[in-house]
Backbone as CSV, one residue per row, in Angstrom:
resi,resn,N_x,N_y,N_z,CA_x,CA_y,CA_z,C_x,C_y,C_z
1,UNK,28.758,-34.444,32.006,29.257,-35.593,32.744,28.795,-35.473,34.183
2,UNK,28.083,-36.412,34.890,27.772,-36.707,35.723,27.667,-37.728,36.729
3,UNK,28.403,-37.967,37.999,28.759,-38.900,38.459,27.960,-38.372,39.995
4,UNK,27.445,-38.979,40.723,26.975,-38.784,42.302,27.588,-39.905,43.164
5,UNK,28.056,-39.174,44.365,28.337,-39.888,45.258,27.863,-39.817,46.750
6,UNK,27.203,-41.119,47.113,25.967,-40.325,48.328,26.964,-40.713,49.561
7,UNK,26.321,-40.079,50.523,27.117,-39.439,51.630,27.648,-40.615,52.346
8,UNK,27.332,-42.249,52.065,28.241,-43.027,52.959,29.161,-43.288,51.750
9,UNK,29.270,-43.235,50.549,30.552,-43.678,50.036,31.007,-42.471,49.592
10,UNK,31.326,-41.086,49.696,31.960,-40.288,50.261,32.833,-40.497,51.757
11,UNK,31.939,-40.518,52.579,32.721,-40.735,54.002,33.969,-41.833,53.500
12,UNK,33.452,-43.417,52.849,34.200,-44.297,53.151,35.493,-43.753,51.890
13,UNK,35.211,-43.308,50.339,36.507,-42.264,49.738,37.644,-41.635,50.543
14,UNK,36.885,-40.724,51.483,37.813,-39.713,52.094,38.585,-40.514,53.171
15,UNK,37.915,-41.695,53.791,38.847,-42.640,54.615,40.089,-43.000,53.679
16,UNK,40.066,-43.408,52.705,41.365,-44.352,51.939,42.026,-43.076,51.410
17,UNK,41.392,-42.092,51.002,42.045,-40.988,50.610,43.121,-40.255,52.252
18,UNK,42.686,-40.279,53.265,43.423,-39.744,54.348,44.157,-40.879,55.117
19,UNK,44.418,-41.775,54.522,44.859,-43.143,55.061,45.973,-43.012,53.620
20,UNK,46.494,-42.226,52.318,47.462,-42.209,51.363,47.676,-40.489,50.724
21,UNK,47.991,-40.043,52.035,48.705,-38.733,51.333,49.471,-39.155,50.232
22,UNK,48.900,-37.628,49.373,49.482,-37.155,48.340,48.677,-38.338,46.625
23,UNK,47.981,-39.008,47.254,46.990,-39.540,46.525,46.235,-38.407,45.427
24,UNK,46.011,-38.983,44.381,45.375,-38.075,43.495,44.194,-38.215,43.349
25,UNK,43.500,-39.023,44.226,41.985,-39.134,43.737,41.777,-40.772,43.946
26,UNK,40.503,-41.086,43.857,40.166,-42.092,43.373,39.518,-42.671,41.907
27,UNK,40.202,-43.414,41.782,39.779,-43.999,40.669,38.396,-44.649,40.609
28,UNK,37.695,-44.000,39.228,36.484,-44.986,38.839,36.432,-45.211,37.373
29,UNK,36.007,-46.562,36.939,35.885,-46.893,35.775,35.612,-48.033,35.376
30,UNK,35.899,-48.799,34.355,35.325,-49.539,34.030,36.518,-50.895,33.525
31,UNK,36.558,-51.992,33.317,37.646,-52.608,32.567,36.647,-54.051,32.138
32,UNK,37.073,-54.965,30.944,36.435,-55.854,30.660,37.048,-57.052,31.413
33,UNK,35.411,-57.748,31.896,35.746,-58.838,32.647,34.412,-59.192,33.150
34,UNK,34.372,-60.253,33.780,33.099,-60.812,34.592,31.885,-61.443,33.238
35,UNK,30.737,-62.287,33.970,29.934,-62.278,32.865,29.116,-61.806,32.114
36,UNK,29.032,-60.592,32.477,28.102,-59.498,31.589,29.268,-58.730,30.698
37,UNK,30.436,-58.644,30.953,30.770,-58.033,29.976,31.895,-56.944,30.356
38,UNK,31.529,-56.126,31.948,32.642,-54.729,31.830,32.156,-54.878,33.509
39,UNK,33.424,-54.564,34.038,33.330,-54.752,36.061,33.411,-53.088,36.361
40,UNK,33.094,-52.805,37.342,33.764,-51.715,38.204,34.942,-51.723,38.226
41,UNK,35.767,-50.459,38.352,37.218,-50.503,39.099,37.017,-49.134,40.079
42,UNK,37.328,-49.327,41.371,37.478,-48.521,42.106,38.633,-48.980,43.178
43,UNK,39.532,-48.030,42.810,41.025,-47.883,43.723,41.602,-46.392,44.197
44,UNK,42.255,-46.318,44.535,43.363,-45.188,44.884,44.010,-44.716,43.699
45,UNK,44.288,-43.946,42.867,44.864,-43.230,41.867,46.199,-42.500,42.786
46,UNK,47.581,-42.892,42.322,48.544,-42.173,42.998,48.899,-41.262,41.763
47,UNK,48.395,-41.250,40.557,48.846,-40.558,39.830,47.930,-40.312,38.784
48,UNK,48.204,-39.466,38.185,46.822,-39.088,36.567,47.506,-39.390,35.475
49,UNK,47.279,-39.601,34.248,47.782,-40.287,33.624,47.185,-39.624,31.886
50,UNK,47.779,-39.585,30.766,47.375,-39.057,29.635,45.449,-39.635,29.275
51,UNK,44.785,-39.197,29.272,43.021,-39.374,29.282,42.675,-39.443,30.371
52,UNK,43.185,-39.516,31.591,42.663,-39.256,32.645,41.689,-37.967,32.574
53,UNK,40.759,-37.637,33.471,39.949,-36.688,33.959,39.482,-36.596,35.378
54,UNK,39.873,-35.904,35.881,39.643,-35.341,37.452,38.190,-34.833,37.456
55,UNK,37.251,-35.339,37.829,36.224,-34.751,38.407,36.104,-34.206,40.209
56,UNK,35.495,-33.711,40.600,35.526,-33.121,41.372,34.306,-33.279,42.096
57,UNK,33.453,-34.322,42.979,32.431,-34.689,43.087,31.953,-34.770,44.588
58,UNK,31.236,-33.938,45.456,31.088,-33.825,46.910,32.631,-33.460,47.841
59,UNK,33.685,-33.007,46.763,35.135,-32.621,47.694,35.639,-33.883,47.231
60,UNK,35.624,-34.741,46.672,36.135,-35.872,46.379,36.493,-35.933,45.294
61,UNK,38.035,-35.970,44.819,38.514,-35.827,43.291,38.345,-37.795,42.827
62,UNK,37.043,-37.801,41.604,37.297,-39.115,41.505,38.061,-39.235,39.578
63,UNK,39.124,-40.096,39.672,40.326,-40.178,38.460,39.231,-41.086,37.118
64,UNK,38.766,-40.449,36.437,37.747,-41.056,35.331,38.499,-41.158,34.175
65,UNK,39.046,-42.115,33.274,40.066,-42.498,31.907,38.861,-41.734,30.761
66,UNK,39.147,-41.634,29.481,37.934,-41.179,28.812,37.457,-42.373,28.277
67,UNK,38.027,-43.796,28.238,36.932,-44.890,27.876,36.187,-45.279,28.541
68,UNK,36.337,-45.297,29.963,35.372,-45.055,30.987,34.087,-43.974,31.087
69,UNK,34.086,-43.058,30.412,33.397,-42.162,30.994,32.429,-42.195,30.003
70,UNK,31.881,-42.578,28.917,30.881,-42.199,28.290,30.166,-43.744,29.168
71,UNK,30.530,-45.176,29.821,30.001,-46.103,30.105,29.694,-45.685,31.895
72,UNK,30.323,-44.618,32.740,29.699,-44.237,33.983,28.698,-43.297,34.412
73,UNK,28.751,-42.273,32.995,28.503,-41.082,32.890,26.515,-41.383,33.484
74,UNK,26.306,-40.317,34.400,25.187,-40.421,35.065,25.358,-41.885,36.544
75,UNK,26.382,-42.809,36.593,26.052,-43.597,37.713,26.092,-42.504,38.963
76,UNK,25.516,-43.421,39.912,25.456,-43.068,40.860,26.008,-44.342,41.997
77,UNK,27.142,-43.420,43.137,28.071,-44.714,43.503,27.675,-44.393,45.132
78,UNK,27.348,-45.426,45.738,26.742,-45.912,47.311,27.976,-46.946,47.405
79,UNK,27.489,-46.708,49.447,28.225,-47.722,49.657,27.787,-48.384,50.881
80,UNK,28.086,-49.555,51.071,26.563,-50.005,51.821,27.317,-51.174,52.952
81,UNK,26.860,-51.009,53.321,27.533,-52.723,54.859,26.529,-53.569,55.391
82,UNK,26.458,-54.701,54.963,25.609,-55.876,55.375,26.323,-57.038,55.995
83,UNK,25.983,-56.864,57.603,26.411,-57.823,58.263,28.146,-57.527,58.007
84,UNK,28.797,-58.522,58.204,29.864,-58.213,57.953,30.529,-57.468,56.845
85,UNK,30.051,-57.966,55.670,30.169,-57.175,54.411,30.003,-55.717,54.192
86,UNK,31.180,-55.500,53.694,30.701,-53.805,52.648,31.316,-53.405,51.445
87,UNK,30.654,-53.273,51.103,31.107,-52.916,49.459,30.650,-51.415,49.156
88,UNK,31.153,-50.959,47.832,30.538,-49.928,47.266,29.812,-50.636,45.800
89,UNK,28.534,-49.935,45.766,27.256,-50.831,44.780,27.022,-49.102,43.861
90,UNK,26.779,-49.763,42.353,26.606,-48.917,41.332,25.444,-48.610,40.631
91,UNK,24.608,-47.441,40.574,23.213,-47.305,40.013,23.661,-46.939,38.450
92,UNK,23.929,-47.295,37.902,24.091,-46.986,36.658,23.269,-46.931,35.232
93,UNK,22.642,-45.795,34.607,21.828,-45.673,33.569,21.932,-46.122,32.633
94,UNK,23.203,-46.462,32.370,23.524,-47.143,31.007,24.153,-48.966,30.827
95,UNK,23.723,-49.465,32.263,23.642,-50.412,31.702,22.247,-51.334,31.708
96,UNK,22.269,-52.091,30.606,20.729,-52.762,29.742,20.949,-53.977,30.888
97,UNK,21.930,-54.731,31.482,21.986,-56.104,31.775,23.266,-55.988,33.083
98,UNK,23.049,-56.986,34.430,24.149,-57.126,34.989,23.660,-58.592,35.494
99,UNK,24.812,-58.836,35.766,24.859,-60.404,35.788,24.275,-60.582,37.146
100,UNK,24.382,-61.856,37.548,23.289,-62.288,39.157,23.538,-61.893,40.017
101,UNK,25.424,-61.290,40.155,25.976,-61.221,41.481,26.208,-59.588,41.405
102,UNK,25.766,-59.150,40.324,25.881,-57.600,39.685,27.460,-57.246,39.634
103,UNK,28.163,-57.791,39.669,29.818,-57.606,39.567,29.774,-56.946,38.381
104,UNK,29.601,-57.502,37.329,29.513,-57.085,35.871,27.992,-56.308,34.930
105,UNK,28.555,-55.833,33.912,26.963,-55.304,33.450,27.568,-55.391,32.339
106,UNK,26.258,-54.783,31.278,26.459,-55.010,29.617,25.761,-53.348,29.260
107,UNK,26.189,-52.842,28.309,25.413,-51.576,27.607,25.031,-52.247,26.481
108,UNK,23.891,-51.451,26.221,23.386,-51.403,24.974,23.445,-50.375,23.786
């Protein structure tokens, strides 16, 4: 299992993480929605939960469910600021298709 997180969305993790002591991590994964098929979820985890999995990634505990993880396994998570905007954006190997606005993707 392999997840990377490059050094500006680390920095911006450890912000929301030191902005909610006693936080367990952040959450990454996946849930169905959008038009390709399955969105990102990235939040604050205040707690772990039965299939949860704690990875441990640049000092950054990120909270991975196990239906999530065979569909992240290898992304790689940036985070980027344009103009006013910033988001965190997903390189992900396993998906075949993401829709126009890339919100969503599809596996094959």
């Amino acid at each position: 299992m392999t997840i990377t997180i490059t050094p500006a969305a680390s920095e911006r993790m450890r912000q929301f993480l030191a902005q909610t002591p006693g936080a367990a991590g952040v959450r990454f994964g996946v849930k169905r929605t959008g038009c390709s098929g399955f969105g990102y979820v990235v939040d604050l985890a205040t707690a772990t939960g039965e299939g949860d999995r704690v990875l441990e990634v640049d000092g950054v505990p990120l909270v991975v469910d196990d239906k999530s993880l065979p569909l992240v396994d290898g992304t790689v998570i940036d985070f980027r600021r344009q103009g006013l905007n910033a988001s965190f954006v997903f390189h992900n190997p396993n998906a075949t298709g993401e829709c126009g606005c890339g919100e969503s993707f599809t596996v094959g």
